[in-house]
Each structure stands twice: as structure tokens, then as C-alpha cells.
PDB file of N, CA and C in Angstrom:
ATOM      1  N   ALA A   1       4.783  -2.775  13.096  1.00 66.00           N
ATOM      2  CA  ALA A   1       4.065  -3.463  12.047  1.00 66.00           C
ATOM      3  C   ALA A   1       2.912  -4.268  12.635  1.00 66.00           C
ATOM      4  N   ARG A   2       3.137  -4.852  13.780  1.00 73.00           N
ATOM      5  CA  ARG A   2       2.110  -5.659  14.431  1.00 73.00           C
ATOM      6  C   ARG A   2       0.889  -4.820  14.794  1.00 73.00           C
ATOM      7  N   LEU A   3       1.101  -3.567  15.118  1.00 74.00           N
ATOM      8  CA  LEU A   3       0.003  -2.681  15.503  1.00 74.00           C
ATOM      9  C   LEU A   3      -0.695  -2.067  14.288  1.00 74.00           C
ATOM     10  N   ILE A   4       0.031  -1.901  13.218  1.00 76.00           N
ATOM     11  CA  ILE A   4      -0.509  -1.245  12.027  1.00 76.00           C
ATOM     12  C   ILE A   4      -1.343  -2.200  11.182  1.00 76.00           C
ATOM     13  N   ALA A   5      -0.852  -3.396  10.982  1.00 78.00           N
ATOM     14  CA  ALA A   5      -1.461  -4.348  10.045  1.00 78.00           C
ATOM     15  C   ALA A   5      -2.960  -4.570  10.266  1.00 78.00           C
ATOM     16  N   PRO A   6      -3.428  -4.775  11.492  1.00 79.00           N
ATOM     17  CA  PRO A   6      -4.861  -5.029  11.670  1.00 79.00           C
ATOM     18  C   PRO A   6      -5.753  -3.833  11.314  1.00 79.00           C
ATOM     19  N   GLN A   7      -5.168  -2.658  11.224  1.00 83.00           N
ATOM     20  CA  GLN A   7      -5.960  -1.459  10.984  1.00 83.00           C
ATOM     21  C   GLN A   7      -5.756  -0.877   9.587  1.00 83.00           C
ATOM     22  N   LEU A   8      -5.143  -1.613   8.681  1.00 87.00           N
ATOM     23  CA  LEU A   8      -4.866  -1.096   7.347  1.00 87.00           C
ATOM     24  C   LEU A   8      -6.139  -0.736   6.585  1.00 87.00           C
ATOM     25  N   ASN A   9      -7.240  -1.434   6.876  1.00 85.00           N
ATOM     26  CA  ASN A   9      -8.480  -1.126   6.158  1.00 85.00           C
ATOM     27  C   ASN A   9      -9.075   0.212   6.577  1.00 85.00           C
ATOM     28  N   GLU A  10      -8.592   0.798   7.661  1.00 88.00           N
ATOM     29  CA  GLU A  10      -9.090   2.082   8.142  1.00 88.00           C
ATOM     30  C   GLU A  10      -8.188   3.254   7.748  1.00 88.00           C
ATOM     31  N   VAL A  11      -7.060   2.956   7.161  1.00 92.00           N
ATOM     32  CA  VAL A  11      -6.067   3.966   6.821  1.00 92.00           C
ATOM     33  C   VAL A  11      -6.431   4.617   5.484  1.00 92.00           C
ATOM     34  N   THR A  12      -6.219   5.916   5.380  1.00 93.00           N
ATOM     35  CA  THR A  12      -6.505   6.621   4.127  1.00 93.00           C
ATOM     36  C   THR A  12      -5.462   6.258   3.075  1.00 93.00           C
ATOM     37  N   PRO A  13      -5.785   6.473   1.805  1.00 94.00           N
ATOM     38  CA  PRO A  13      -4.793   6.203   0.761  1.00 94.00           C
ATOM     39  C   PRO A  13      -3.497   6.998   0.950  1.00 94.00           C
ATOM     40  N   LEU A  14      -3.613   8.245   1.352  1.00 95.00           N
ATOM     41  CA  LEU A  14      -2.421   9.063   1.579  1.00 95.00           C
ATOM     42  C   LEU A  14      -1.569   8.479   2.703  1.00 95.00           C
ATOM     43  N   GLU A  15      -2.209   7.988   3.750  1.00 94.00           N
ATOM     44  CA  GLU A  15      -1.463   7.375   4.855  1.00 94.00           C
ATOM     45  C   GLU A  15      -0.779   6.086   4.417  1.00 94.00           C
ATOM     46  N   LEU A  16      -1.433   5.316   3.534  1.00 94.00           N
ATOM     47  CA  LEU A  16      -0.790   4.115   2.993  1.00 94.00           C
ATOM     48  C   LEU A  16       0.464   4.480   2.206  1.00 94.00           C
ATOM     49  N   VAL A  17       0.358   5.543   1.409  1.00 95.00           N
ATOM     50  CA  VAL A  17       1.512   6.006   0.632  1.00 95.00           C
ATOM     51  C   VAL A  17       2.627   6.455   1.568  1.00 95.00           C
ATOM     52  N   ARG A  18       2.287   7.265   2.548  1.00 95.00           N
ATOM     53  CA  ARG A  18       3.310   7.777   3.478  1.00 95.00           C
ATOM     54  C   ARG A  18       3.966   6.667   4.275  1.00 95.00           C
ATOM     55  N   LEU A  19       3.177   5.697   4.710  1.00 92.00           N
ATOM     56  CA  LEU A  19       3.731   4.558   5.449  1.00 92.00           C
ATOM     57  C   LEU A  19       4.717   3.790   4.577  1.00 92.00           C
ATOM     58  N   THR A  20       4.336   3.523   3.343  1.00 93.00           N
ATOM     59  CA  THR A  20       5.207   2.788   2.434  1.00 93.00           C
ATOM     60  C   THR A  20       6.466   3.585   2.113  1.00 93.00           C
ATOM     61  N   GLN A  21       6.306   4.887   1.894  1.00 95.00           N
ATOM     62  CA  GLN A  21       7.469   5.731   1.623  1.00 95.00           C
ATOM     63  C   GLN A  21       8.388   5.811   2.837  1.00 95.00           C
ATOM     64  N   ALA A  22       7.809   5.822   4.039  1.00 93.00           N
ATOM     65  CA  ALA A  22       8.632   5.854   5.252  1.00 93.00           C
ATOM     66  C   ALA A  22       9.452   4.567   5.368  1.00 93.00           C
ATOM     67  N   LEU A  23       8.833   3.439   5.066  1.00 91.00           N
ATOM     68  CA  LEU A  23       9.570   2.175   5.093  1.00 91.00           C
ATOM     69  C   LEU A  23      10.697   2.202   4.062  1.00 91.00           C
ATOM     70  N   ALA A  24      10.399   2.733   2.876  1.00 93.00           N
ATOM     71  CA  ALA A  24      11.413   2.792   1.819  1.00 93.00           C
ATOM     72  C   ALA A  24      12.535   3.748   2.197  1.00 93.00           C
ATOM     73  N   SER A  25      12.195   4.894   2.765  1.00 92.00           N
ATOM     74  CA  SER A  25      13.214   5.882   3.144  1.00 92.00           C
ATOM     75  C   SER A  25      14.144   5.355   4.223  1.00 92.00           C
ATOM     76  N   SER A  26      13.588   4.578   5.129  1.00 91.00           N
ATOM     77  CA  SER A  26      14.402   4.031   6.213  1.00 91.00           C
ATOM     78  C   SER A  26      14.999   2.677   5.843  1.00 91.00           C
ATOM     79  N   GLU A  27      14.699   2.220   4.618  1.00 84.00           N
ATOM     80  CA  GLU A  27      15.192   0.948   4.109  1.00 84.00           C
ATOM     81  C   GLU A  27      14.813  -0.224   5.004  1.00 84.00           C
ATOM     82  N   VAL A  28      13.581  -0.140   5.540  1.00 80.00           N
ATOM     83  CA  VAL A  28      13.044  -1.235   6.340  1.00 80.00           C
ATOM     84  C   VAL A  28      12.281  -2.158   5.401  1.00 80.00           C
ATOM     85  N   CYS A  29      12.811  -3.330   5.181  1.00 82.00           N
ATOM     86  CA  CYS A  29      12.217  -4.283   4.243  1.00 82.00           C
ATOM     87  C   CYS A  29      11.330  -5.275   4.998  1.00 82.00           C
ATOM     88  N   HIS A  30      10.221  -4.796   5.493  1.00 86.00           N
ATOM     89  CA  HIS A  30       9.272  -5.651   6.205  1.00 86.00           C
ATOM     90  C   HIS A  30       8.291  -6.180   5.168  1.00 86.00           C
ATOM     91  N   TYR A  31       8.682  -7.276   4.514  1.00 87.00           N
ATOM     92  CA  TYR A  31       7.923  -7.767   3.373  1.00 87.00           C
ATOM     93  C   TYR A  31       6.524  -8.248   3.737  1.00 87.00           C
ATOM     94  N   THR A  32       6.317  -8.703   4.948  1.00 89.00           N
ATOM     95  CA  THR A  32       4.972  -9.110   5.364  1.00 89.00           C
ATOM     96  C   THR A  32       4.054  -7.900   5.391  1.00 89.00           C
ATOM     97  N   LEU A  33       4.508  -6.801   5.983  1.00 91.00           N
ATOM     98  CA  LEU A  33       3.698  -5.591   6.030  1.00 91.00           C
ATOM     99  C   LEU A  33       3.504  -5.021   4.628  1.00 91.00           C
ATOM    100  N   LEU A  34       4.545  -5.033   3.809  1.00 92.00           N
ATOM    101  CA  LEU A  34       4.417  -4.547   2.436  1.00 92.00           C
ATOM    102  C   LEU A  34       3.396  -5.372   1.661  1.00 92.00           C
ATOM    103  N   SER A  35       3.372  -6.673   1.882  1.00 92.00           N
ATOM    104  CA  SER A  35       2.379  -7.541   1.232  1.00 92.00           C
ATOM    105  C   SER A  35       0.968  -7.180   1.672  1.00 92.00           C
ATOM    106  N   GLN A  36       0.813  -6.868   2.948  1.00 92.00           N
ATOM    107  CA  GLN A  36      -0.508  -6.494   3.461  1.00 92.00           C
ATOM    108  C   GLN A  36      -0.954  -5.143   2.916  1.00 92.00           C
ATOM    109  N   ILE A  37      -0.018  -4.208   2.781  1.00 93.00           N
ATOM    110  CA  ILE A  37      -0.331  -2.905   2.187  1.00 93.00           C
ATOM    111  C   ILE A  37      -0.748  -3.102   0.729  1.00 93.00           C
ATOM    112  N   SER A  38       0.018  -3.886   0.002  1.00 93.00           N
ATOM    113  CA  SER A  38      -0.292  -4.152  -1.393  1.00 93.00           C
ATOM    114  C   SER A  38      -1.670  -4.785  -1.542  1.00 93.00           C
ATOM    115  N   ALA A  39      -1.965  -5.766  -0.711  1.00 92.00           N
ATOM    116  CA  ALA A  39      -3.266  -6.439  -0.771  1.00 92.00           C
ATOM    117  C   ALA A  39      -4.399  -5.458  -0.467  1.00 92.00           C
ATOM    118  N   GLN A  40      -4.197  -4.590   0.512  1.00 92.00           N
ATOM    119  CA  GLN A  40      -5.219  -3.609   0.869  1.00 92.00           C
ATOM    120  C   GLN A  40      -5.488  -2.654  -0.302  1.00 92.00           C
ATOM    121  N   VAL A  41      -4.426  -2.211  -0.949  1.00 93.00           N
ATOM    122  CA  VAL A  41      -4.582  -1.308  -2.094  1.00 93.00           C
ATOM    123  C   VAL A  41      -5.303  -2.026  -3.229  1.00 93.00           C
ATOM    124  N   GLN A  42      -4.942  -3.274  -3.483  1.00 92.00           N
ATOM    125  CA  GLN A  42      -5.590  -4.028  -4.557  1.00 92.00           C
ATOM    126  C   GLN A  42      -7.078  -4.225  -4.296  1.00 92.00           C
ATOM    127  N   VAL A  43      -7.448  -4.489  -3.061  1.00 91.00           N
ATOM    128  CA  VAL A  43      -8.861  -4.637  -2.697  1.00 91.00           C
ATOM    129  C   VAL A  43      -9.608  -3.333  -2.949  1.00 91.00           C
ATOM    130  N   ARG A  44      -9.009  -2.225  -2.550  1.00 91.00           N
ATOM    131  CA  ARG A  44      -9.657  -0.928  -2.730  1.00 91.00           C
ATOM    132  C   ARG A  44      -9.840  -0.587  -4.210  1.00 91.00           C
ATOM    133  N   VAL A  45      -8.839  -0.871  -5.023  1.00 92.00           N
ATOM    134  CA  VAL A  45      -8.937  -0.598  -6.457  1.00 92.00           C
ATOM    135  C   VAL A  45      -9.993  -1.505  -7.092  1.00 92.00           C
ATOM    136  N   GLN A  46     -10.013  -2.760  -6.681  1.00 91.00           N
ATOM    137  CA  GLN A  46     -11.009  -3.690  -7.210  1.00 91.00           C
ATOM    138  C   GLN A  46     -12.419  -3.245  -6.828  1.00 91.00           C
ATOM    139  N   GLN A  47     -12.603  -2.814  -5.592  1.00 90.00           N
ATOM    140  CA  GLN A  47     -13.916  -2.329  -5.160  1.00 90.00           C
ATOM    141  C   GLN A  47     -14.320  -1.093  -5.953  1.00 90.00           C
ATOM    142  N   ALA A  48     -13.365  -0.214  -6.227  1.00 90.00           N
ATOM    143  CA  ALA A  48     -13.663   0.991  -7.007  1.00 90.00           C
ATOM    144  C   ALA A  48     -14.089   0.606  -8.420  1.00 90.00           C
ATOM    145  N   GLY A  49     -13.450  -0.412  -8.980  1.00 87.00           N
ATOM    146  CA  GLY A  49     -13.807  -0.877 -10.310  1.00 87.00           C
ATOM    147  C   GLY A  49     -15.207  -1.452 -10.382  1.00 87.00           C
ATOM    148  N   CYS A  50     -15.673  -1.974  -9.258  1.00 89.00           N
ATOM    149  CA  CYS A  50     -17.028  -2.546  -9.198  1.00 89.00           C
ATOM    150  C   CYS A  50     -18.050  -1.533  -8.695  1.00 89.00           C
ATOM    151  N   GLY A  51     -17.592  -0.334  -8.377  1.00 87.00           N
ATOM    152  CA  GLY A  51     -18.501   0.690  -7.871  1.00 87.00           C
ATOM    153  C   GLY A  51     -18.916   0.489  -6.425  1.00 87.00           C
ATOM    154  N   GLN A  52     -18.146  -0.262  -5.667  1.00 86.00           N
ATOM    155  CA  GLN A  52     -18.490  -0.575  -4.283  1.00 86.00           C
ATOM    156  C   GLN A  52     -17.554   0.090  -3.280  1.00 86.00           C
ATOM    157  N   VAL A  53     -16.969   1.204  -3.652  1.00 79.00           N
ATOM    158  CA  VAL A  53     -15.948   1.824  -2.813  1.00 79.00           C
ATOM    159  C   VAL A  53     -16.536   2.983  -2.011  1.00 79.00           C
ATOM    160  N   ILE A  54     -16.014   3.172  -0.837  1.00 83.00           N
ATOM    161  CA  ILE A  54     -16.358   4.333  -0.028  1.00 83.00           C
ATOM    162  C   ILE A  54     -15.593   5.517  -0.607  1.00 83.00           C
ATOM    163  N   PRO A  55     -16.258   6.630  -0.875  1.00 84.00           N
ATOM    164  CA  PRO A  55     -15.555   7.786  -1.457  1.00 84.00           C
ATOM    165  C   PRO A  55     -14.320   8.176  -0.644  1.00 84.00           C
ATOM    166  N   GLY A  56     -13.206   8.363  -1.354  1.00 87.00           N
ATOM    167  CA  GLY A  56     -11.963   8.770  -0.706  1.00 87.00           C
ATOM    168  C   GLY A  56     -11.113   7.636  -0.192  1.00 87.00           C
ATOM    169  N   SER A  57     -11.566   6.394  -0.340  1.00 90.00           N
ATOM    170  CA  SER A  57     -10.784   5.278   0.194  1.00 90.00           C
ATOM    171  C   SER A  57      -9.883   4.624  -0.854  1.00 90.00           C
ATOM    172  N   CYS A  58     -10.081   4.942  -2.118  1.00 92.00           N
ATOM    173  CA  CYS A  58      -9.279   4.349  -3.186  1.00 92.00           C
ATOM    174  C   CYS A  58      -8.163   5.301  -3.594  1.00 92.00           C
ATOM    175  N   PRO A  59      -6.945   4.812  -3.672  1.00 93.00           N
ATOM    176  CA  PRO A  59      -5.837   5.669  -4.103  1.00 93.00           C
ATOM    177  C   PRO A  59      -6.036   6.112  -5.553  1.00 93.00           C
ATOM    178  N   ASP A  60      -5.644   7.349  -5.832  1.00 93.00           N
ATOM    179  CA  ASP A  60      -5.690   7.817  -7.215  1.00 93.00           C
ATOM    180  C   ASP A  60      -4.445   7.312  -7.946  1.00 93.00           C
ATOM    181  N   PHE A  61      -4.369   7.607  -9.243  1.00 94.00           N
ATOM    182  CA  PHE A  61      -3.270   7.084 -10.050  1.00 94.00           C
ATOM    183  C   PHE A  61      -1.908   7.559  -9.544  1.00 94.00           C
ATOM    184  N   ALA A  62      -1.817   8.828  -9.149  1.00 96.00           N
ATOM    185  CA  ALA A  62      -0.543   9.359  -8.644  1.00 96.00           C
ATOM    186  C   ALA A  62      -0.108   8.617  -7.382  1.00 96.00           C
ATOM    187  N   GLN A  63      -1.056   8.314  -6.508  1.00 96.00           N
ATOM    188  CA  GLN A  63      -0.725   7.582  -5.283  1.00 96.00           C
ATOM    189  C   GLN A  63      -0.304   6.148  -5.599  1.00 96.00           C
ATOM    190  N   LEU A  64      -0.943   5.534  -6.592  1.00 94.00           N
ATOM    191  CA  LEU A  64      -0.528   4.191  -7.004  1.00 94.00           C
ATOM    192  C   LEU A  64       0.903   4.198  -7.530  1.00 94.00           C
ATOM    193  N   MET A  65       1.247   5.243  -8.265  1.00 95.00           N
ATOM    194  CA  MET A  65       2.614   5.365  -8.776  1.00 95.00           C
ATOM    195  C   MET A  65       3.612   5.553  -7.630  1.00 95.00           C
ATOM    196  N   GLU A  66       3.241   6.347  -6.631  1.00 96.00           N
ATOM    197  CA  GLU A  66       4.129   6.550  -5.481  1.00 96.00           C
ATOM    198  C   GLU A  66       4.338   5.239  -4.718  1.00 96.00           C
ATOM    199  N   LEU A  67       3.259   4.467  -4.576  1.00 95.00           N
ATOM    200  CA  LEU A  67       3.378   3.163  -3.922  1.00 95.00           C
ATOM    201  C   LEU A  67       4.307   2.253  -4.727  1.00 95.00           C
ATOM    202  N   ALA A  68       4.128   2.228  -6.035  1.00 93.00           N
ATOM    203  CA  ALA A  68       4.973   1.385  -6.896  1.00 93.00           C
ATOM    204  C   ALA A  68       6.442   1.794  -6.787  1.00 93.00           C
ATOM    205  N   GLU A  69       6.700   3.099  -6.731  1.00 94.00           N
ATOM    206  CA  GLU A  69       8.080   3.570  -6.597  1.00 94.00           C
ATOM    207  C   GLU A  69       8.687   3.138  -5.267  1.00 94.00           C
ATOM    208  N   ALA A  70       7.906   3.232  -4.191  1.00 94.00           N
ATOM    209  CA  ALA A  70       8.407   2.806  -2.879  1.00 94.00           C
ATOM    210  C   ALA A  70       8.647   1.303  -2.857  1.00 94.00           C
ATOM    211  N   PHE A  71       7.725   0.531  -3.462  1.00 92.00           N
ATOM    212  CA  PHE A  71       7.927  -0.916  -3.548  1.00 92.00           C
ATOM    213  C   PHE A  71       9.206  -1.228  -4.322  1.00 92.00           C
ATOM    214  N   ALA A  72       9.420  -0.521  -5.421  1.00 92.00           N
ATOM    215  CA  ALA A  72      10.610  -0.757  -6.240  1.00 92.00           C
ATOM    216  C   ALA A  72      11.879  -0.410  -5.479  1.00 92.00           C
ATOM    217  N   GLN A  73      11.831   0.679  -4.721  1.00 92.00           N
ATOM    218  CA  GLN A  73      13.001   1.091  -3.942  1.00 92.00           C
ATOM    219  C   GLN A  73      13.390   0.001  -2.945  1.00 92.00           C
ATOM    220  N   LEU A  74      12.388  -0.677  -2.393  1.00 91.00           N
ATOM    221  CA  LEU A  74      12.649  -1.749  -1.430  1.00 91.00           C
ATOM    222  C   LEU A  74      12.841  -3.111  -2.099  1.00 91.00           C
ATOM    223  N   LYS A  75      12.763  -3.108  -3.434  1.00 90.00           N
ATOM    224  CA  LYS A  75      12.893  -4.348  -4.200  1.00 90.00           C
ATOM    225  C   LYS A  75      11.814  -5.364  -3.806  1.00 90.00           C
ATOM    226  N   PHE A  76      10.637  -4.831  -3.484  1.00 89.00           N
ATOM    227  CA  PHE A  76       9.484  -5.662  -3.145  1.00 89.00           C
ATOM    228  C   PHE A  76       8.788  -6.049  -4.438  1.00 89.00           C
ATOM    229  N   GLN A  77       8.696  -7.329  -4.696  1.00 83.00           N
ATOM    230  CA  GLN A  77       8.108  -7.801  -5.953  1.00 83.00           C
ATOM    231  C   GLN A  77       6.765  -8.458  -5.671  1.00 83.00           C
ATOM    232  N   ASP A  78       5.727  -7.744  -6.016  1.00 77.00           N
ATOM    233  CA  ASP A  78       4.367  -8.268  -5.922  1.00 77.00           C
ATOM    234  C   ASP A  78       3.750  -8.056  -7.296  1.00 77.00           C
ATOM    235  N   TYR A  79       3.852  -9.057  -8.131  1.00 70.00           N
ATOM    236  CA  TYR A  79       3.440  -8.904  -9.523  1.00 70.00           C
ATOM    237  C   TYR A  79       1.930  -8.728  -9.674  1.00 70.00           C
ATOM    238  N   SER A  80       1.161  -9.084  -8.688  1.00 71.00           N
ATOM    239  CA  SER A  80      -0.279  -8.844  -8.763  1.00 71.00           C
ATOM    240  C   SER A  80      -0.607  -7.365  -8.592  1.00 71.00           C
ATOM    241  N   PHE A  81       0.320  -6.585  -8.012  1.00 59.00           N
ATOM    242  CA  PHE A  81       0.104  -5.151  -7.832  1.00 59.00           C
ATOM    243  C   PHE A  81       0.252  -4.414  -9.156  1.00 59.00           C
ATOM    244  N   PHE A  82       1.155  -4.877 -10.009  1.00 55.00           N
ATOM    245  CA  PHE A  82       1.450  -4.151 -11.244  1.00 55.00           C
ATOM    246  C   PHE A  82       0.606  -4.593 -12.376  1.00 55.00           C
TER     247      PHE A  82
END
């Protein structure tokens, strides 16, 4: 987690989904990292809403749903994400 967190802004949306799903599958409840993933996704969605996003960096709706499912599986509650 220490190595991943500083580079979250460089990770693709698919990699964010896979990372979160991997944490959920292994039942690793690293809430600090999950909070950072959530914040990164929220920033990307907000930038897309303002038209300031780099193409391909914003998760699509299906990826957002997959992230939400992984968060729910880990019982991670970030109400600003939903």
C-alpha cells in the first residue's frame, strides 16, 4: 500500500478497479488505501464533469459500479463516493 498510494494518479481506471477487487477478494481491509482510491476516483469524475479530464482516465459507469461493489464487500463506508 505504501508503494501504490503515491502513484494512484497514474493508474488507469481498470487498474483501480482490479486493485480494489483484489483487496476485496483477499479480504484485506486497508481502509487508508481504500480512502485514497475513493478520493482518486472522485477527483477523476469531478474533472470529467468539468471537462478537464485526460481521455481514458475517468472510470465509466460499469467501473464505478464494480468499485462500489468491492467497497461494499469490504464494508468500506465512504458516503461521498455514493
